[in-house]
mmCIF file of C-alpha atoms in Angstrom:
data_model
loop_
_atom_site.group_PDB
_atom_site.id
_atom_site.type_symbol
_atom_site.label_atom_id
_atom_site.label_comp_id
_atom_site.label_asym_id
_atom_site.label_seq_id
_atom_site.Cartn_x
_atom_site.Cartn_y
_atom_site.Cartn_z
ATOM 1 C CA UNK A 1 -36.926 49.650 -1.502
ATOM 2 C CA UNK A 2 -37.787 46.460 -0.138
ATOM 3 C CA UNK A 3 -34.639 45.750 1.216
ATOM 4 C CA UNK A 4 -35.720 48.490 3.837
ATOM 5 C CA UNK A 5 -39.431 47.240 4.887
ATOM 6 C CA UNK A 6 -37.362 43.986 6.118
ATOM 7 C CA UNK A 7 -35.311 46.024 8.506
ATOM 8 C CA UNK A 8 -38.228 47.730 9.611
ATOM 9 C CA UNK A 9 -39.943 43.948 10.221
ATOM 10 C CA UNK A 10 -36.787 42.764 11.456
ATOM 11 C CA UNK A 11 -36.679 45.853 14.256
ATOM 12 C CA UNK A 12 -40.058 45.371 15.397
ATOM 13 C CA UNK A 13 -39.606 41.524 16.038
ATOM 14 C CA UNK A 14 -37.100 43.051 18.509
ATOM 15 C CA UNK A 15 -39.260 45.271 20.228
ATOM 16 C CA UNK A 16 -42.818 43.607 20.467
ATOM 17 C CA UNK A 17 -43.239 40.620 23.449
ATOM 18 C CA UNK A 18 -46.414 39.438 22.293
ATOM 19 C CA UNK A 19 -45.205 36.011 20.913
ATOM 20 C CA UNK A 20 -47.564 35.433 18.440
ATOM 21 C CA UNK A 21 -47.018 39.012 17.222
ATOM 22 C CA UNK A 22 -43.248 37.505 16.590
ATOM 23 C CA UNK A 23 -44.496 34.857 14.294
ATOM 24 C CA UNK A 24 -46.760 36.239 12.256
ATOM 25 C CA UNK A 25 -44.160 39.027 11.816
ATOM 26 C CA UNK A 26 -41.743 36.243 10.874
ATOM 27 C CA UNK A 27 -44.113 35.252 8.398
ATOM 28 C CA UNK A 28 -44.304 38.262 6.984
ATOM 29 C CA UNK A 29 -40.809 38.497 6.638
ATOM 30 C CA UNK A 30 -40.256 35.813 4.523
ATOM 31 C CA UNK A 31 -43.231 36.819 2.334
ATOM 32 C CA UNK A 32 -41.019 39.498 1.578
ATOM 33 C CA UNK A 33 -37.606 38.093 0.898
ATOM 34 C CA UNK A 34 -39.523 35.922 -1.660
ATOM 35 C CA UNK A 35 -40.929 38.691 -3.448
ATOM 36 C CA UNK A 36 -37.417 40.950 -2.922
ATOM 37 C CA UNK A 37 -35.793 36.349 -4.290
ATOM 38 C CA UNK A 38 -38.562 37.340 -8.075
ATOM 39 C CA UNK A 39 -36.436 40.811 -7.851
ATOM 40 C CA UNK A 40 -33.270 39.686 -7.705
ATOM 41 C CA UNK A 41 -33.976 36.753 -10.514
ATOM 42 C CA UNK A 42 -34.653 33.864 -8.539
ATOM 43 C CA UNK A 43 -37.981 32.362 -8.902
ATOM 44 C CA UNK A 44 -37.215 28.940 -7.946
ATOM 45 C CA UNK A 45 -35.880 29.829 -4.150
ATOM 46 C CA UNK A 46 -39.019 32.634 -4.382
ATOM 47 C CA UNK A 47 -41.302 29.355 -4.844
ATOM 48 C CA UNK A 48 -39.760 27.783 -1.774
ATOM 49 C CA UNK A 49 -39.295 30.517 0.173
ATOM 50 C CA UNK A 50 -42.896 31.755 0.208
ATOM 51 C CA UNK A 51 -44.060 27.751 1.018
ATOM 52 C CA UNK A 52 -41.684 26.495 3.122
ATOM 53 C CA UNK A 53 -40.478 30.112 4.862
ATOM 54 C CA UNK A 54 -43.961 31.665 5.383
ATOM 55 C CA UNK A 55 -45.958 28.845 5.503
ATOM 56 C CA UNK A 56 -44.671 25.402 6.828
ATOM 57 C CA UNK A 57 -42.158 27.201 9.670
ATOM 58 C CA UNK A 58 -45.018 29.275 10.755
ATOM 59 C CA UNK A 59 -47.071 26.612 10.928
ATOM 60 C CA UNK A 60 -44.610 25.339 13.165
ATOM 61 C CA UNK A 61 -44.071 27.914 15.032
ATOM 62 C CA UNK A 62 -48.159 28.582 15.919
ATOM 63 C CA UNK A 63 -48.032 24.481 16.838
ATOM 64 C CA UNK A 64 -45.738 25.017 19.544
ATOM 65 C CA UNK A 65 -47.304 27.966 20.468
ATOM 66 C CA UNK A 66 -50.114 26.286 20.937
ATOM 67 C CA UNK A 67 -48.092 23.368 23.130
ATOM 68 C CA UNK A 68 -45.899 25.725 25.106
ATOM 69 C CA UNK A 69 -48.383 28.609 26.063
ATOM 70 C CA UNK A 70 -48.661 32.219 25.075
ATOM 71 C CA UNK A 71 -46.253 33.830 27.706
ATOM 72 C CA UNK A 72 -47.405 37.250 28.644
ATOM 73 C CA UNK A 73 -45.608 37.032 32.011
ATOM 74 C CA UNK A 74 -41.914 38.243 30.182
ATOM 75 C CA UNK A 75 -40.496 40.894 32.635
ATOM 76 C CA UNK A 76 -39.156 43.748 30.977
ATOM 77 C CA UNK A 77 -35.839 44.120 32.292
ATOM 78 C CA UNK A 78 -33.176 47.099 31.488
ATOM 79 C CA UNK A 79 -31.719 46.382 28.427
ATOM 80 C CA UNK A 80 -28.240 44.590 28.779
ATOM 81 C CA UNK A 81 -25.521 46.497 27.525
ATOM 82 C CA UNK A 82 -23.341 43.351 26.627
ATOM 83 C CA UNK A 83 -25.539 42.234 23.695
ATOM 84 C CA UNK A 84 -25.653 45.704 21.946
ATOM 85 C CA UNK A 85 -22.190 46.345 21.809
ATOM 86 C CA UNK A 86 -21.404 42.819 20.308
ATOM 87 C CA UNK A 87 -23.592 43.125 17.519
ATOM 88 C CA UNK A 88 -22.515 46.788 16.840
ATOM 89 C CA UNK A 89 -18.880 45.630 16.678
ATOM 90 C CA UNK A 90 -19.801 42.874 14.854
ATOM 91 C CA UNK A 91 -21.743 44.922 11.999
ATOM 92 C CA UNK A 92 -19.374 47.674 11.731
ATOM 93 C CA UNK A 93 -16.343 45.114 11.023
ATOM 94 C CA UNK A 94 -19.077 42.809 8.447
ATOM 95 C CA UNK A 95 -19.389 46.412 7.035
ATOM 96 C CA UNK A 96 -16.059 47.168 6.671
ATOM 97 C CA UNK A 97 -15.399 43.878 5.028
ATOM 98 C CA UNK A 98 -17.933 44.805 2.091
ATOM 99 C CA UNK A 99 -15.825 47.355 0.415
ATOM 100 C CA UNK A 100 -13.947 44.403 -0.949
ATOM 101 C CA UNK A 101 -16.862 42.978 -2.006
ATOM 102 C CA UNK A 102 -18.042 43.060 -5.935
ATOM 103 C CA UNK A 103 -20.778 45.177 -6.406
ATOM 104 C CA UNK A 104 -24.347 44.177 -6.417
ATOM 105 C CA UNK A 105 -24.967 42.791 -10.236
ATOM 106 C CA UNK A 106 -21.311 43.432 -11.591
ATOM 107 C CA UNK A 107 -20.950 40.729 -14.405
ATOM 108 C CA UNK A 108 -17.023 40.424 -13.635
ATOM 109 C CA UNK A 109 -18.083 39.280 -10.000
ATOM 110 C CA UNK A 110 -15.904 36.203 -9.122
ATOM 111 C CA UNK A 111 -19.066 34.810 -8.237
ATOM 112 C CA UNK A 112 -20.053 34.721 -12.045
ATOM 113 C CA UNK A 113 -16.735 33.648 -13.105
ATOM 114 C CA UNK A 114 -15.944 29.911 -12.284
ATOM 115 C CA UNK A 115 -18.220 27.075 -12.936
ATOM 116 C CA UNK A 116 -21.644 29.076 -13.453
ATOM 117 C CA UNK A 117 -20.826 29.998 -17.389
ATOM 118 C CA UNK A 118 -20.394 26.047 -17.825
ATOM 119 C CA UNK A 119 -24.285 25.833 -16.281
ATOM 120 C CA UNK A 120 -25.545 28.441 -17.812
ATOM 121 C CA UNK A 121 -24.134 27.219 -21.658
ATOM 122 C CA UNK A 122 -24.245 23.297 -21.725
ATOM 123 C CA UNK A 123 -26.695 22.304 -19.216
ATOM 124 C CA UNK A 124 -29.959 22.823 -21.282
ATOM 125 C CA UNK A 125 -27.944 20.253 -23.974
ATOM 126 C CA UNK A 126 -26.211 17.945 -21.767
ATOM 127 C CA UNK A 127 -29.781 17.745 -18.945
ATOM 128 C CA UNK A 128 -32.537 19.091 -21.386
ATOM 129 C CA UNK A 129 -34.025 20.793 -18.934
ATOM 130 C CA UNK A 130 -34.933 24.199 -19.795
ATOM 131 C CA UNK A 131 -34.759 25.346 -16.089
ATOM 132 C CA UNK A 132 -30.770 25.406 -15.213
ATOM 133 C CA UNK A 133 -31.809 25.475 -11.511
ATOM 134 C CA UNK A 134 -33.335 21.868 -11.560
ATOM 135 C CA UNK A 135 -30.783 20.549 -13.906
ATOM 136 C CA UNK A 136 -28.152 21.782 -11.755
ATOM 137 C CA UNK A 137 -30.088 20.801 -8.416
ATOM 138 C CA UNK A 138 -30.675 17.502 -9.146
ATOM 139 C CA UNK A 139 -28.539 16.365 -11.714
ATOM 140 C CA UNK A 140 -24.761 18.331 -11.506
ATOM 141 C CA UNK A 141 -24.685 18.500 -7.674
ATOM 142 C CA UNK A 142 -27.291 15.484 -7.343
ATOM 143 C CA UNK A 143 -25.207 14.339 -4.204
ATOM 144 C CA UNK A 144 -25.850 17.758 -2.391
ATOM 145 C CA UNK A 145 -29.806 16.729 -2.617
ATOM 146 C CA UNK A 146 -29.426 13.337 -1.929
ATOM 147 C CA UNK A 147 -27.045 14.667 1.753
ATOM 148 C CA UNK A 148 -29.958 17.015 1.804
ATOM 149 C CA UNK A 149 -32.311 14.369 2.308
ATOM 150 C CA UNK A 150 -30.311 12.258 4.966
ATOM 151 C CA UNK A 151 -30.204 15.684 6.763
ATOM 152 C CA UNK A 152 -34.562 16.232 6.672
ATOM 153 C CA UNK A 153 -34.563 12.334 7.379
ATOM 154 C CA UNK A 154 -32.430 12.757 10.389
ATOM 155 C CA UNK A 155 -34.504 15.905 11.412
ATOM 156 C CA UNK A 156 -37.769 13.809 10.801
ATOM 157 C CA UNK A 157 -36.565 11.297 12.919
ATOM 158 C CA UNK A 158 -35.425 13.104 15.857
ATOM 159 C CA UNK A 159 -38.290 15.470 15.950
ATOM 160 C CA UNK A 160 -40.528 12.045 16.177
ATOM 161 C CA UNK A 161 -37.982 11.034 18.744
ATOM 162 C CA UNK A 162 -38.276 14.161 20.678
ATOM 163 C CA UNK A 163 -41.967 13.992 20.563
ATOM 164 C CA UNK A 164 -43.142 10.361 20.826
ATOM 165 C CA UNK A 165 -43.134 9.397 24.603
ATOM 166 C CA UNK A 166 -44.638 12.309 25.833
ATOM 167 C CA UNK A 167 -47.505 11.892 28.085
ATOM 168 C CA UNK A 168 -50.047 13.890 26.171
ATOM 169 C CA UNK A 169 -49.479 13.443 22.364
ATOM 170 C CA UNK A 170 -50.197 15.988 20.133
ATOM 171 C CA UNK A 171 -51.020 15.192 16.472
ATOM 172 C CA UNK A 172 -50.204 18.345 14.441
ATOM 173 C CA UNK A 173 -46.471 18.334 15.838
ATOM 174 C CA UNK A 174 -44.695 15.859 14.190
ATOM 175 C CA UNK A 175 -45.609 16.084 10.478
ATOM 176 C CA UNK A 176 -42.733 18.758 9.033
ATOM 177 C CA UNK A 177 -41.476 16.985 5.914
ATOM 178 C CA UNK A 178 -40.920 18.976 2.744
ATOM 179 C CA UNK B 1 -22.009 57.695 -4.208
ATOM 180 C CA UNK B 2 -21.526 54.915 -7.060
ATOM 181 C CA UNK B 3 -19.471 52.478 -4.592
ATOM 182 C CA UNK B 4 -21.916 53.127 -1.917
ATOM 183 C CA UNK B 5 -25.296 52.499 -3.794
ATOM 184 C CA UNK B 6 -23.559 48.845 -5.188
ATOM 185 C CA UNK B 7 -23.184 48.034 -1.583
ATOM 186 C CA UNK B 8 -26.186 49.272 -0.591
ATOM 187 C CA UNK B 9 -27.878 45.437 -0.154
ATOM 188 C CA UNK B 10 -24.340 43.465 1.223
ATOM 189 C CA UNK B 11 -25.433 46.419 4.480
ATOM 190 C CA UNK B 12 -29.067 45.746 4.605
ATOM 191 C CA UNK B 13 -27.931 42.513 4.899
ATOM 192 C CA UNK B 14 -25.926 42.691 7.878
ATOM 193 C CA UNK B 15 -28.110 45.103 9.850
ATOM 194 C CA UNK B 16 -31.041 42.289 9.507
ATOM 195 C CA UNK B 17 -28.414 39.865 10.494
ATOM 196 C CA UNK B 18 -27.003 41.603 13.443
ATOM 197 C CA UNK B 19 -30.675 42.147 14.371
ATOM 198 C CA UNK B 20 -31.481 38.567 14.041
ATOM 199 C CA UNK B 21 -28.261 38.128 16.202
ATOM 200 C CA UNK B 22 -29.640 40.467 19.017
ATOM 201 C CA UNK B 23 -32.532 38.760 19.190
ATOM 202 C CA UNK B 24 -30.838 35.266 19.692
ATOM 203 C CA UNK B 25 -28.151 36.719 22.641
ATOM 204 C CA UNK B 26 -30.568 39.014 24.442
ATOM 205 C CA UNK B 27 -33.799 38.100 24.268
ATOM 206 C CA UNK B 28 -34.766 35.105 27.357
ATOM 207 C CA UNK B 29 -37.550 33.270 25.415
ATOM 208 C CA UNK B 30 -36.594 30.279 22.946
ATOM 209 C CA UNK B 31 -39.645 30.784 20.687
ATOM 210 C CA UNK B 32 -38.378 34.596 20.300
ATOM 211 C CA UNK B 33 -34.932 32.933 20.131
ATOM 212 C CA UNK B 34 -35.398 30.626 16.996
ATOM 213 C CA UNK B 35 -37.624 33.383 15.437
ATOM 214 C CA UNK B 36 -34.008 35.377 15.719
ATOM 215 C CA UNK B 37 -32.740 32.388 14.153
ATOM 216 C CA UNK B 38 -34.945 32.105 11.610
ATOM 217 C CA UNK B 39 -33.972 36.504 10.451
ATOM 218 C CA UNK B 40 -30.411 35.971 10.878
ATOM 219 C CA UNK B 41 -30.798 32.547 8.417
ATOM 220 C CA UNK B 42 -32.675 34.511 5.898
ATOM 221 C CA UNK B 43 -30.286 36.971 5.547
ATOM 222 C CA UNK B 44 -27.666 34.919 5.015
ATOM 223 C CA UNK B 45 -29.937 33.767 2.200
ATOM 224 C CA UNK B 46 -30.256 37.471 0.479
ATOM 225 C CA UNK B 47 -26.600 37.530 0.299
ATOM 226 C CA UNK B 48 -25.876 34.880 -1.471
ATOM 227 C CA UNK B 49 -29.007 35.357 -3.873
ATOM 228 C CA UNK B 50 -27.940 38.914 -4.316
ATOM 229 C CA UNK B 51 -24.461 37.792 -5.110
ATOM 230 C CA UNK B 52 -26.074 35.543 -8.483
ATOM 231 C CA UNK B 53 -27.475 38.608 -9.838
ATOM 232 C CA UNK B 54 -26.003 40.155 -13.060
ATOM 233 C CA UNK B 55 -27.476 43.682 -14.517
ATOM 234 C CA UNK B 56 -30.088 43.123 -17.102
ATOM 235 C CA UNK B 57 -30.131 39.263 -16.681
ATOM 236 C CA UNK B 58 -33.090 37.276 -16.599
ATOM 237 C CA UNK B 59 -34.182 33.815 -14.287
ATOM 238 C CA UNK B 60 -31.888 31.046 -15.310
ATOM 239 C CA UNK B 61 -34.736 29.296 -17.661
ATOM 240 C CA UNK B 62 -33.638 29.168 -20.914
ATOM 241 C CA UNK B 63 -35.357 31.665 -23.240
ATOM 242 C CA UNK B 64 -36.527 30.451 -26.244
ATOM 243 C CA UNK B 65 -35.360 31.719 -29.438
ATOM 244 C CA UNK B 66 -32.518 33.803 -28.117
ATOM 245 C CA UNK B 67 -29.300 32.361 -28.162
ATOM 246 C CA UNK B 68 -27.599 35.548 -26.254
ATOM 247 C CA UNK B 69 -29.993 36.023 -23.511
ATOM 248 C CA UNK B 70 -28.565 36.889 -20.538
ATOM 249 C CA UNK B 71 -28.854 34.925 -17.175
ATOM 250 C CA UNK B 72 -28.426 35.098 -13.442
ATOM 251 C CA UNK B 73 -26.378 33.192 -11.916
ATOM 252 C CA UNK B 74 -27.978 29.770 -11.289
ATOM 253 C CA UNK B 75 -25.706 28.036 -8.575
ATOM 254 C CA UNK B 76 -26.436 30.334 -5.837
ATOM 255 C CA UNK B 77 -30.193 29.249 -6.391
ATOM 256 C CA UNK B 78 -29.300 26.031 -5.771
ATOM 257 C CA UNK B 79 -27.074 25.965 -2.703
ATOM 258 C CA UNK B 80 -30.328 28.666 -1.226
ATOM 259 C CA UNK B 81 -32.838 26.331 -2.271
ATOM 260 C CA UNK B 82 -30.995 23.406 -0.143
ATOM 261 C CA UNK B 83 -30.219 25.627 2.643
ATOM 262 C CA UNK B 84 -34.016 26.621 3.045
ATOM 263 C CA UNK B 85 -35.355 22.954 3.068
ATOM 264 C CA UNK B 86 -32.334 22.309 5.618
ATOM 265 C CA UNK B 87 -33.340 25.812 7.634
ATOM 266 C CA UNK B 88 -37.000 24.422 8.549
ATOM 267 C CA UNK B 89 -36.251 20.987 9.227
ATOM 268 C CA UNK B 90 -33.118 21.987 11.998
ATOM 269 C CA UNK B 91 -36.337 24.952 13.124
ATOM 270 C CA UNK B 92 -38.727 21.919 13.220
ATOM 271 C CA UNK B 93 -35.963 20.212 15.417
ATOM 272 C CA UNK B 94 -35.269 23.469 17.846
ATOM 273 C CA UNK B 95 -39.193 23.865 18.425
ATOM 274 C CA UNK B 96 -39.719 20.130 18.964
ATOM 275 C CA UNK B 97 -36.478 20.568 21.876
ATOM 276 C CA UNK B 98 -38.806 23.342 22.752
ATOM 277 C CA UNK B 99 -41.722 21.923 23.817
ATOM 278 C CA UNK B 100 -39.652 19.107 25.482
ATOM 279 C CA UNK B 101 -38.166 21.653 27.738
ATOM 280 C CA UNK B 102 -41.549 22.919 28.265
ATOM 281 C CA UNK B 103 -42.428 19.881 29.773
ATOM 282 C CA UNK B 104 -39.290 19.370 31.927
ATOM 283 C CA UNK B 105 -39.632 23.236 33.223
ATOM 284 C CA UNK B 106 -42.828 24.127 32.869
ATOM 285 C CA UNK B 107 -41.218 26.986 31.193
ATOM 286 C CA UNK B 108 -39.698 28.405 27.832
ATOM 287 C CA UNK B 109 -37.989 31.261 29.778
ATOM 288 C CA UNK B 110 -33.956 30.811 29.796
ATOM 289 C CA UNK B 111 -33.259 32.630 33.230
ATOM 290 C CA UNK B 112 -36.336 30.582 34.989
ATOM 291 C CA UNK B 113 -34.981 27.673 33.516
ATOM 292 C CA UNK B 114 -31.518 28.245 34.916
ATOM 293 C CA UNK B 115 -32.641 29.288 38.198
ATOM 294 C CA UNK B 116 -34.615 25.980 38.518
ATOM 295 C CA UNK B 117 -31.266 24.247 37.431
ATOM 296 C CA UNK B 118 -29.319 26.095 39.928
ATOM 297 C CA UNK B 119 -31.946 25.234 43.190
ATOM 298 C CA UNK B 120 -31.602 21.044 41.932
#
């Protein structure tokens, strides 16, 4: 399944140095999730995944590249033990707290229960939008976009900060908006 | 084997997140760093898409015609397709502190950076 060619991206992100290696396997990744976002129903987030996940961060992500350097010069130390046995605890006790969870599609989810049948029945009469996703978006939890937007403004703003007064300017840096 | 195959994507799920979370507390270099950042985010995203799917349900865009089509769960959708737009603008924001603290260091390397902290 799909599901499984991520954890084989995700695995080799950890083992590879070569930064730009890293990025373009990044990219890849979230190529995937937006085809594994049409699986699982949700076109919408599939859309922006694929444009603002694969292309704009990568973009991004190459730009600085480009700024900072291409460091080969990474030692490669012994692998800390510390790290490891964090995440392993962490997992295993994530894991154990799934076998409360509702299984994957279950139409008695609690997810499915509250305020989603209320979307899903009047929105197309009370927005007219065929698409419950937009009507919901911008017109039920319109103040979640609009806080949205303060947040990419604020972002915008102190990325321009950030990047202003530096002695050599570089143009492609400072034009993330989306 | 029933339970365990309904579970099956809540555990891909956390392995990519607890190897996004690797990346971020063991690896030295920020780029590699906010690329961890960037796994651990998206799989925070599959879960919650993966929660707003129902068996045998369709996109949430109305189907014409059929009054008992079946849908997926539109508000996850939503709160993803926020979260995403949010996700690249704070990544925008960690790369631009990048490049600033290449200029200050001359390096993206956390342990150079410290020991050049540590000699001031």
């Amino acid at each position: 399944m799909l599901l499984a060619f991520l954890v084989v991206i995700a695995f080799a992100v950890i083992h590879l140095r070569d930064l730009v290696a890293i990025i373009m396997l990044a990219g890849l990744y979230s190529l995937v999730t937006a085809i594994i976002f049409v699986v699982m129903d949700a076109v919408d987030v599939a859309f922006t995944e694929a444009a603002v996940g694969a292309g704009i961060s990568t973009v991004l992500m190459l730009a600085t590249l480009s700024l900072t350097g291409r460091l080969r010069r990474e030692p490669r130390r012994p692998r800390a033990l510390i790290p490891i046995i964090v995440v392993i605890l962490t997992g295993v006790t994530l894991i154990y707290g799934t076998f409360d969870m509702p299984h994957y599609g279950d139409p008695d989810a609690p997810v499915q229960q509250h305020v989603a049948p209320r979307y899903i029945n009047d929105s197309p009469n009370e927005v007219g939008v065929p698409n419950m996703v937009t009507s919901v978006l911008a017109s039920y939890r319109g103040f979640d976009t609009l806080g949205e937007v303060a947040v990419i403004f604020t972002a915008g703003i102190a990325v321009m900060v950030l990047l202003m007064n530096r002695r050599r300017r570089s143009p492609d840096e400072d034009k993330e908006q989306s | 084997m029933n339970d365990l195959l309904g579970l099956y994507s809540y555990w891909i799920v956390i392995v990519l997140m607890m190897a996004g979370f690797y990346v971020v507390i063991s690896s030295s270099n920020l780029i590699k760093k906010i690329a961890g950042l960037n796994i651990f985010q998206t799989s925070v995203f599959i879960l919650y898409i993966s929660m707003g799917k129902v068996d045998g349900g369709t996109a949430p865009i109305v189907v014409e015609g059929s009054s008992n089509a079946i849908y997926s769960n539109p508000l996850p959708h939503v709160l993803i397709l926020t979260a995403i737009v949010v996700g690249v603008a704070t990544t925008a924001l960690a790369l631009a502190l990048v490049v600033r603290i290449k200029e200050a260091y001359g390096t993206v390397d956390e342990e150079a950076i410290s020991e050049s902290d540590n000699e001031l």
